[in-house]
Short mmCIF file of C-alpha atoms and ligand atoms in Angstrom, two decimals:
data_model
loop_
_atom_site.label_atom_id
_atom_site.label_comp_id
_atom_site.label_asym_id
_atom_site.label_seq_id
_atom_site.Cartn_x
_atom_site.Cartn_y
_atom_site.Cartn_z
CA MET A 898 0.00 0.00 0.00
CA LYS A 899 1.32 3.39 -1.00
CA ARG A 900 0.40 6.79 0.29
CA VAL A 901 0.46 9.17 -2.66
CA ALA A 902 0.07 12.96 -2.82
CA LEU A 903 -1.61 14.30 -5.95
CA LEU A 904 -0.64 17.71 -7.25
CA GLY A 905 -2.83 19.08 -10.04
CA GLY A 906 -2.25 22.19 -12.11
CA SER A 907 -1.71 23.50 -15.60
CA PHE A 908 2.10 23.45 -15.10
CA ASP A 909 2.49 26.03 -17.85
CA PRO A 910 5.37 25.84 -17.10
CA ILE A 911 6.41 23.83 -14.04
CA HIS A 912 8.64 25.83 -11.65
CA ASN A 913 10.31 25.58 -8.26
CA GLY A 914 7.11 26.60 -6.45
CA HIS A 915 5.51 23.34 -7.64
CA MET A 916 8.61 21.41 -6.64
CA GLN A 917 8.54 23.01 -3.21
CA MET A 918 4.90 21.89 -2.78
CA ALA A 919 5.89 18.35 -3.69
CA ASN A 920 8.87 18.37 -1.33
CA THR A 921 6.70 19.76 1.47
CA ALA A 922 4.21 16.91 0.96
CA ILE A 923 7.03 14.35 1.23
CA GLU A 924 8.38 15.99 4.39
CA LEU A 925 5.18 16.79 6.27
CA LEU A 926 2.49 14.43 5.03
CA ARG A 927 4.40 11.14 5.21
CA VAL A 928 3.62 10.34 1.57
CA ASP A 929 5.72 7.85 -0.38
CA GLU A 930 5.29 9.57 -3.72
CA VAL A 931 3.97 12.76 -5.32
CA TRP A 932 2.18 12.51 -8.64
CA PHE A 933 1.98 15.57 -10.87
CA ILE A 934 -1.36 15.74 -12.71
CA PRO A 935 -1.38 18.33 -15.50
CA THR A 936 -4.87 19.51 -16.43
CA PHE A 937 -6.09 19.29 -20.00
CA ALA A 938 -7.51 22.80 -19.98
CA THR A 939 -8.60 25.39 -17.50
CA PRO A 940 -11.84 26.67 -19.01
CA LEU A 941 -12.03 29.67 -16.71
CA LYS A 942 -8.79 31.12 -17.97
CA GLU A 943 -8.95 32.93 -21.28
CA ARG A 944 -5.42 32.08 -22.32
CA ALA A 945 -4.94 28.91 -24.35
CA LEU A 946 -2.59 26.54 -22.58
CA THR A 947 0.70 25.40 -24.07
CA SER A 948 0.34 22.04 -25.80
CA LYS A 949 0.02 18.96 -23.62
CA GLU A 950 3.18 17.45 -25.14
CA HIS A 951 5.28 20.44 -24.10
CA ARG A 952 3.80 20.63 -20.61
CA LYS A 953 4.30 16.91 -20.04
CA ALA A 954 7.86 17.10 -21.37
CA MET A 955 8.71 19.97 -19.01
CA ILE A 956 7.32 18.09 -15.99
CA SER A 957 9.33 15.01 -16.97
CA LEU A 958 12.52 17.09 -17.16
CA ALA A 959 11.85 18.76 -13.79
CA ILE A 960 11.29 15.44 -11.98
CA GLU A 961 14.05 13.53 -13.80
CA GLY A 962 16.21 11.66 -11.28
CA LYS A 963 13.66 12.12 -8.47
CA PRO A 964 12.22 8.63 -7.91
CA LYS A 965 9.50 9.82 -5.53
CA PHE A 966 7.99 12.12 -8.16
CA ARG A 967 5.91 10.91 -11.07
CA LEU A 968 4.00 12.38 -13.99
CA GLU A 969 0.40 11.13 -14.04
CA PRO A 970 -1.20 12.12 -17.35
CA ILE A 971 -4.69 10.86 -16.49
CA GLU A 972 -6.42 14.22 -17.03
CA ILE A 973 -4.38 15.52 -19.92
CA GLU A 974 -4.91 12.31 -21.89
CA ARG A 975 -8.65 12.44 -21.35
CA ALA A 976 -8.58 15.48 -23.64
CA GLU A 977 -11.66 17.12 -22.15
CA LYS A 978 -12.51 19.07 -19.05
CA SER A 979 -12.01 16.83 -16.00
CA TYR A 980 -13.61 17.11 -12.60
CA THR A 981 -11.51 16.04 -9.65
CA ILE A 982 -14.20 13.55 -8.68
CA ASP A 983 -13.79 11.69 -12.00
CA THR A 984 -10.01 11.69 -11.69
CA LEU A 985 -10.08 10.37 -8.13
CA LYS A 986 -12.62 7.66 -8.96
CA GLU A 987 -10.47 6.52 -11.88
CA LEU A 988 -7.28 6.53 -9.79
CA LYS A 989 -9.02 4.57 -7.02
CA HIS A 990 -10.15 2.08 -9.63
CA ARG A 991 -6.65 1.72 -11.10
CA TYR A 992 -4.84 1.66 -7.77
CA PRO A 993 -7.29 0.23 -5.19
CA ASP A 994 -4.55 -0.24 -2.59
CA HIS A 995 -3.26 3.31 -2.70
CA GLU A 996 -4.18 6.00 -0.24
CA PHE A 997 -4.43 9.43 -1.87
CA VAL A 998 -3.76 12.87 -0.46
CA TYR A 999 -4.95 15.68 -2.73
CA LEU A 1000 -3.03 18.94 -2.38
CA ILE A 1001 -4.85 22.23 -2.95
CA GLY A 1002 -3.86 25.87 -2.61
CA SER A 1003 -5.25 27.98 0.22
CA ASP A 1004 -7.48 29.89 -2.22
CA GLN A 1005 -9.20 26.59 -3.04
CA VAL A 1006 -9.55 25.73 0.67
CA GLU A 1007 -11.76 28.82 0.98
CA GLN A 1008 -14.11 27.69 -1.77
CA PHE A 1009 -13.92 23.93 -1.32
CA ASP A 1010 -17.61 23.75 -0.44
CA GLN A 1011 -18.32 24.86 -4.02
CA TRP A 1012 -16.35 22.01 -5.60
CA LYS A 1013 -18.43 19.47 -7.49
CA ASP A 1014 -19.38 16.57 -5.14
CA HIS A 1015 -17.11 17.82 -2.38
CA ASP A 1016 -18.59 15.43 0.20
CA ALA A 1017 -17.88 12.45 -2.04
CA LEU A 1018 -14.38 13.79 -2.72
CA LEU A 1019 -13.54 13.69 0.97
CA LYS A 1020 -14.36 9.97 1.05
CA LEU A 1021 -11.99 9.24 -1.84
CA ALA A 1022 -8.95 11.21 -0.65
CA GLU A 1023 -7.59 13.30 2.16
CA PHE A 1024 -7.62 16.94 1.00
CA VAL A 1025 -4.85 19.10 2.40
CA GLY A 1026 -4.48 22.84 1.94
CA ILE A 1027 -1.06 24.32 1.28
CA GLU A 1028 -0.59 27.74 2.82
CA ARG A 1029 2.09 29.87 1.21
CA ASP A 1030 1.82 32.94 3.39
CA HIS A 1031 0.29 33.86 6.70
CA THR A 1032 -2.98 35.32 5.50
CA PHE A 1033 -5.72 33.13 6.85
CA GLY A 1034 -8.98 32.94 4.95
CA SER A 1035 -12.06 30.87 5.66
CA ASN A 1036 -12.05 27.08 5.73
CA PRO A 1037 -15.69 26.00 5.27
CA CYS A 1038 -14.94 22.26 5.21
CA ASP A 1039 -12.35 22.29 8.01
CA LEU A 1040 -9.64 20.87 5.80
CA PRO A 1041 -6.25 20.20 7.34
CA CYS A 1042 -3.61 22.68 6.15
CA ILE A 1043 0.17 22.69 6.12
CA HIS A 1044 2.50 25.61 5.71
CA MET A 1045 4.96 25.84 2.88
CA LYS A 1046 7.93 28.18 2.69
CA ASP A 1047 6.94 30.79 0.12
CA VAL A 1048 8.68 30.59 -3.24
CA PRO A 1049 8.25 33.93 -5.00
CA VAL A 1050 7.43 32.62 -8.47
CA SER A 1051 4.37 31.83 -10.56
CA SER A 1052 3.90 30.36 -14.01
CA SER A 1053 2.63 33.68 -15.33
CA LEU A 1054 5.81 35.44 -14.16
CA VAL A 1055 7.90 32.78 -15.88
CA ARG A 1056 5.87 33.16 -19.07
CA ASN A 1057 6.89 36.83 -19.04
CA GLY A 1058 10.55 35.96 -18.62
CA MET A 1059 10.74 36.83 -14.91
CA ARG A 1060 12.05 34.75 -12.00
CA LEU A 1061 13.72 32.37 -14.43
CA ASP A 1062 16.13 31.42 -11.66
CA TYR A 1063 13.19 29.51 -10.16
CA VAL A 1064 12.95 27.25 -13.20
CA ASP A 1065 14.91 24.02 -13.54
CA ALA A 1066 17.85 24.51 -15.94
CA LYS A 1067 16.73 21.63 -18.17
CA VAL A 1068 13.19 23.03 -18.34
CA LEU A 1069 14.55 26.45 -19.27
CA GLN A 1070 16.69 24.93 -21.99
CA TYR A 1071 13.58 23.15 -23.28
CA ILE A 1072 11.71 26.47 -23.33
CA TYR A 1073 14.43 28.07 -25.46
CA THR A 1074 14.86 25.09 -27.76
CA ASN A 1075 11.13 24.90 -28.43
CA ARG A 1076 10.60 28.68 -28.44
CA LEU A 1077 7.90 28.58 -25.78
CA TYR A 1078 6.86 31.90 -24.25
CA ILE A 1079 10.00 33.69 -25.51
CA LYS A 1080 8.27 36.21 -27.75
CA ASP A 1081 6.38 37.33 -24.64
CA PHE A 1082 9.71 37.76 -22.83
CA ILE A 1083 10.46 40.50 -25.36
CA LYS A 1084 6.93 41.80 -25.85
CA CYS A 1085 6.57 42.81 -22.21
CA ARG A 1086 9.88 44.72 -22.25
CA VAL A 1087 9.78 46.86 -25.38
CA HIS A 1088 7.30 48.86 -27.45
CA GLU A 1089 5.31 47.20 -30.22
CA HIS A 1090 7.49 48.49 -33.12
CA ARG A 1091 10.66 47.22 -31.46
CA TYR A 1092 9.01 43.91 -30.67
CA LEU A 1093 8.11 43.51 -34.34
CA HIS A 1094 11.67 44.50 -35.34
CA SER A 1095 13.05 41.88 -32.91
CA CYS A 1096 10.84 39.13 -34.36
CA SER A 1097 11.79 40.14 -37.89
CA VAL A 1098 15.53 40.17 -37.05
CA ALA A 1099 15.12 36.76 -35.39
CA ASP A 1100 13.65 35.29 -38.56
CA LEU A 1101 16.40 36.82 -40.68
CA CYS A 1102 19.11 35.57 -38.29
CA GLU A 1103 17.68 32.07 -38.53
CA ALA A 1104 17.67 32.21 -42.34
CA PHE A 1105 21.28 33.50 -42.48
CA ALA A 1106 22.42 30.80 -40.05
CA VAL A 1107 20.69 27.91 -41.79
CA CYS A 1108 21.90 29.02 -45.25
CA ASN A 1109 25.48 29.25 -43.95
CA GLY A 1110 25.41 25.94 -42.06
CA TYR A 1111 25.08 27.32 -38.52
CA ASP A 1112 22.59 26.62 -35.73
CA GLY A 1113 19.30 28.24 -36.77
CA ASN A 1114 17.74 28.18 -33.32
CA LYS A 1115 20.72 29.79 -31.64
CA ALA A 1116 20.71 32.56 -34.26
CA TYR A 1117 16.95 33.00 -33.82
CA LEU A 1118 17.37 33.54 -30.07
CA ILE A 1119 20.16 36.07 -30.64
CA GLY A 1120 17.97 37.98 -33.09
CA LEU A 1121 14.94 37.94 -30.83
CA PHE A 1122 16.87 39.14 -27.76
CA HIS A 1123 19.34 41.53 -29.43
CA ASP A 1124 17.44 44.70 -28.43
CA VAL A 1125 15.99 43.41 -25.16
CA CYS A 1126 17.68 46.24 -23.22
CA LYS A 1127 17.17 48.99 -25.76
CA GLU A 1128 14.44 50.65 -23.73
CA LEU A 1129 16.13 50.57 -20.34
CA ASP A 1130 16.61 54.09 -19.08
CA HIS A 1131 20.10 55.58 -19.30
CA LYS A 1132 20.57 55.66 -15.55
CA GLN A 1133 20.04 51.91 -15.31
CA MET A 1134 22.25 51.27 -18.30
CA ARG A 1135 25.02 53.47 -16.98
CA ALA A 1136 25.12 51.38 -13.80
CA TRP A 1137 25.56 48.22 -15.91
CA ILE A 1138 28.16 49.85 -18.19
CA LYS A 1139 30.23 50.91 -15.16
CA LYS A 1140 30.57 47.24 -14.30
CA ILE A 1141 30.83 45.51 -17.66
CA ALA A 1142 32.30 48.00 -20.14
CA PRO A 1143 33.62 51.08 -18.27
CA GLN A 1144 35.71 52.07 -21.31
CA TYR A 1145 32.43 53.00 -23.05
CA LEU A 1146 31.07 55.23 -20.26
CA ASP A 1147 31.83 58.35 -22.30
CA ALA A 1148 30.53 56.90 -25.56
CA HIS A 1149 27.08 57.75 -26.93
CA PRO A 1150 24.45 55.98 -24.77
CA ALA A 1151 22.79 54.59 -27.91
CA ILE A 1152 25.52 51.94 -28.15
CA TRP A 1153 25.17 50.76 -24.54
CA HIS A 1154 22.18 48.48 -25.03
CA GLY A 1155 24.31 45.92 -26.88
CA PHE A 1156 26.76 45.52 -24.00
CA VAL A 1157 24.00 45.45 -21.40
CA GLY A 1158 21.88 43.04 -23.46
CA GLY A 1159 24.83 40.65 -23.82
CA GLN A 1160 25.12 40.53 -20.04
CA VAL A 1161 21.40 40.38 -19.34
CA VAL A 1162 20.80 37.32 -21.54
CA LYS A 1163 23.34 35.52 -19.38
CA SER A 1164 22.37 36.72 -15.93
CA VAL A 1165 18.61 37.32 -16.23
CA PHE A 1166 17.59 35.00 -19.06
CA ARG A 1167 20.17 32.40 -18.04
CA MET A 1168 21.40 31.56 -21.52
CA LYS A 1169 24.67 29.79 -20.96
CA ASP A 1170 25.97 29.74 -24.53
CA TRP A 1171 28.74 32.36 -24.70
CA GLN A 1172 28.18 32.95 -28.42
CA ILE A 1173 24.70 34.31 -27.67
CA GLY A 1174 25.99 36.86 -25.16
CA ASN A 1175 28.94 37.75 -27.40
CA ALA A 1176 26.80 38.29 -30.50
CA ILE A 1177 24.39 40.58 -28.66
CA HIS A 1178 27.28 42.42 -26.98
CA TRP A 1179 28.75 43.37 -30.38
CA HIS A 1180 25.57 43.77 -32.45
CA VAL A 1181 25.73 47.57 -32.44
CA LEU A 1182 29.40 48.05 -33.25
CA GLY A 1183 29.94 44.92 -35.35
CA GLN A 1184 33.43 44.34 -33.98
CA SER A 1185 33.30 40.57 -33.53
CA LYS A 1186 34.02 38.13 -36.35
CA ASP A 1187 32.25 35.29 -34.59
CA PRO A 1188 29.74 33.98 -37.16
CA TYR A 1189 26.72 34.57 -34.89
CA ALA A 1190 27.89 38.13 -34.17
CA MET A 1191 28.18 38.77 -37.91
CA ILE A 1192 24.74 37.22 -38.48
CA VAL A 1193 22.92 39.45 -36.00
CA TYR A 1194 24.84 42.56 -37.03
CA CYS A 1195 23.73 42.05 -40.64
CA ALA A 1196 20.17 40.98 -39.84
CA ASP A 1197 19.70 44.05 -37.60
CA LYS A 1198 20.86 46.42 -40.33
CA LEU A 1199 19.01 44.63 -43.15
CA ASP A 1200 15.67 44.09 -41.37
CA PRO A 1201 13.05 44.59 -44.12
CA LEU A 1202 10.91 46.51 -41.59
CA ARG A 1203 13.46 49.35 -41.73
CA GLY A 1204 11.78 50.31 -44.97
CA TYR A 1205 14.66 50.42 -47.49
CA ASP A 1206 15.47 47.87 -50.17
CA SER A 1207 17.90 45.44 -48.56
CA TYR A 1208 17.08 42.49 -50.84
CA GLU A 1209 20.50 42.17 -52.52
CA LEU A 1210 22.50 42.35 -49.32
CA ILE A 1211 20.15 39.84 -47.69
CA GLU A 1212 20.79 37.42 -50.57
CA GLN A 1213 24.53 38.02 -50.24
CA CYS A 1214 24.42 37.22 -46.50
CA LYS A 1215 22.52 34.01 -47.23
CA LYS A 1216 25.20 32.94 -49.71
CA ASP A 1217 28.21 33.91 -47.63
CA ILE A 1218 27.82 35.60 -44.27
CA TYR A 1219 31.44 36.73 -44.13
CA LYS A 1220 31.27 38.57 -47.49
CA GLY A 1221 27.83 39.85 -46.60
CA PHE A 1222 29.13 41.18 -43.28
CA VAL A 1223 31.97 43.07 -44.99
CA ALA A 1224 29.47 44.63 -47.44
CA VAL A 1225 26.95 45.58 -44.75
CA LYS A 1226 29.66 47.04 -42.52
CA ASP A 1227 31.01 49.03 -45.42
CA GLN A 1228 27.55 50.39 -46.23
CA ASN A 1229 26.93 51.26 -42.59
CA ASP A 1230 30.28 53.04 -42.22
CA LYS A 1231 29.49 55.14 -45.31
CA TYR A 1232 26.05 55.95 -43.94
CA LEU A 1233 27.50 57.05 -40.60
CA LYS A 1234 30.12 59.26 -42.30
CA GLU A 1235 27.38 60.93 -44.37
CA LYS A 1236 25.34 61.47 -41.23
CA GLU A 1237 28.34 63.01 -39.45
CA LYS A 1238 28.96 65.39 -42.38
CA LYS A 1239 25.36 66.55 -42.30
FE1 FE2 B 786 20.28 47.26 -31.20
FE1 FE2 B 787 17.87 46.17 -33.54
#
């Protein structure tokens, strides 16, 4: 006979707050295992959930190597709205010897009397509330509650590219590899026109990389994130520049966002690949001959959304990024000289 805690949620994506709940159940509720039950859909929320394959894959990565944790896809595979009563009945049927403890958040403790068949539910499993902070609400069904150390993260914060240090490194890598949420990381940090420019540069970077035999996804990420710090205010940027590139403190602030962005993708967005940081660092000045740095420099200058005819140079970059880079740099130098003269 096993005592199993059930943890339901959309897990879009799974983060350390969920893991902390599972660990707390192991520590305080004497359970042998915790099963993660991703929901198929949450009809009350307007946002469409990320696909079930991605959500399941991210849970599997987060619990990899943790034998007490298990992914239970019973609801997600049913492919329709599930009520907890149906899930518990099915689990009881499949595992008649198991004893189930169903974990719910303190907000659900307050409205448990409104859950479908809540009396029947209490006969099928022990329901335990998890309190994250010390605000006590009502508890109409007198459910037992345990306290969990607060983890300041939520899936919606992660979907906006915040608190990424509370996401398992393998899950985060999966997010980048499969391009989940990442356009929103940019969208919530810059204005619409710059967001569209970033998406356009990302597509162009990917095309240049693939045509030249480089990693298309890595180039796409560089393009998407290259201007992520462009709208930081100068005061904030100056503080970063003091630390990472003090030799440019007296330069025009317009060039700072490359240096800051190169650092921020490492420290905030936790991208470990040095070529990503390096390419973003040099995307304004174009002083690195690393292929990814050349790719983003060219894609940034040749973005079709800039409104001039860049077709020929784009084709040249697709054929040979090195030659294309030399041509784009040459054109840009001429443009800057003209601008200076004026
Ligand atoms: Fe830029
Ligand atoms: Fe740009």
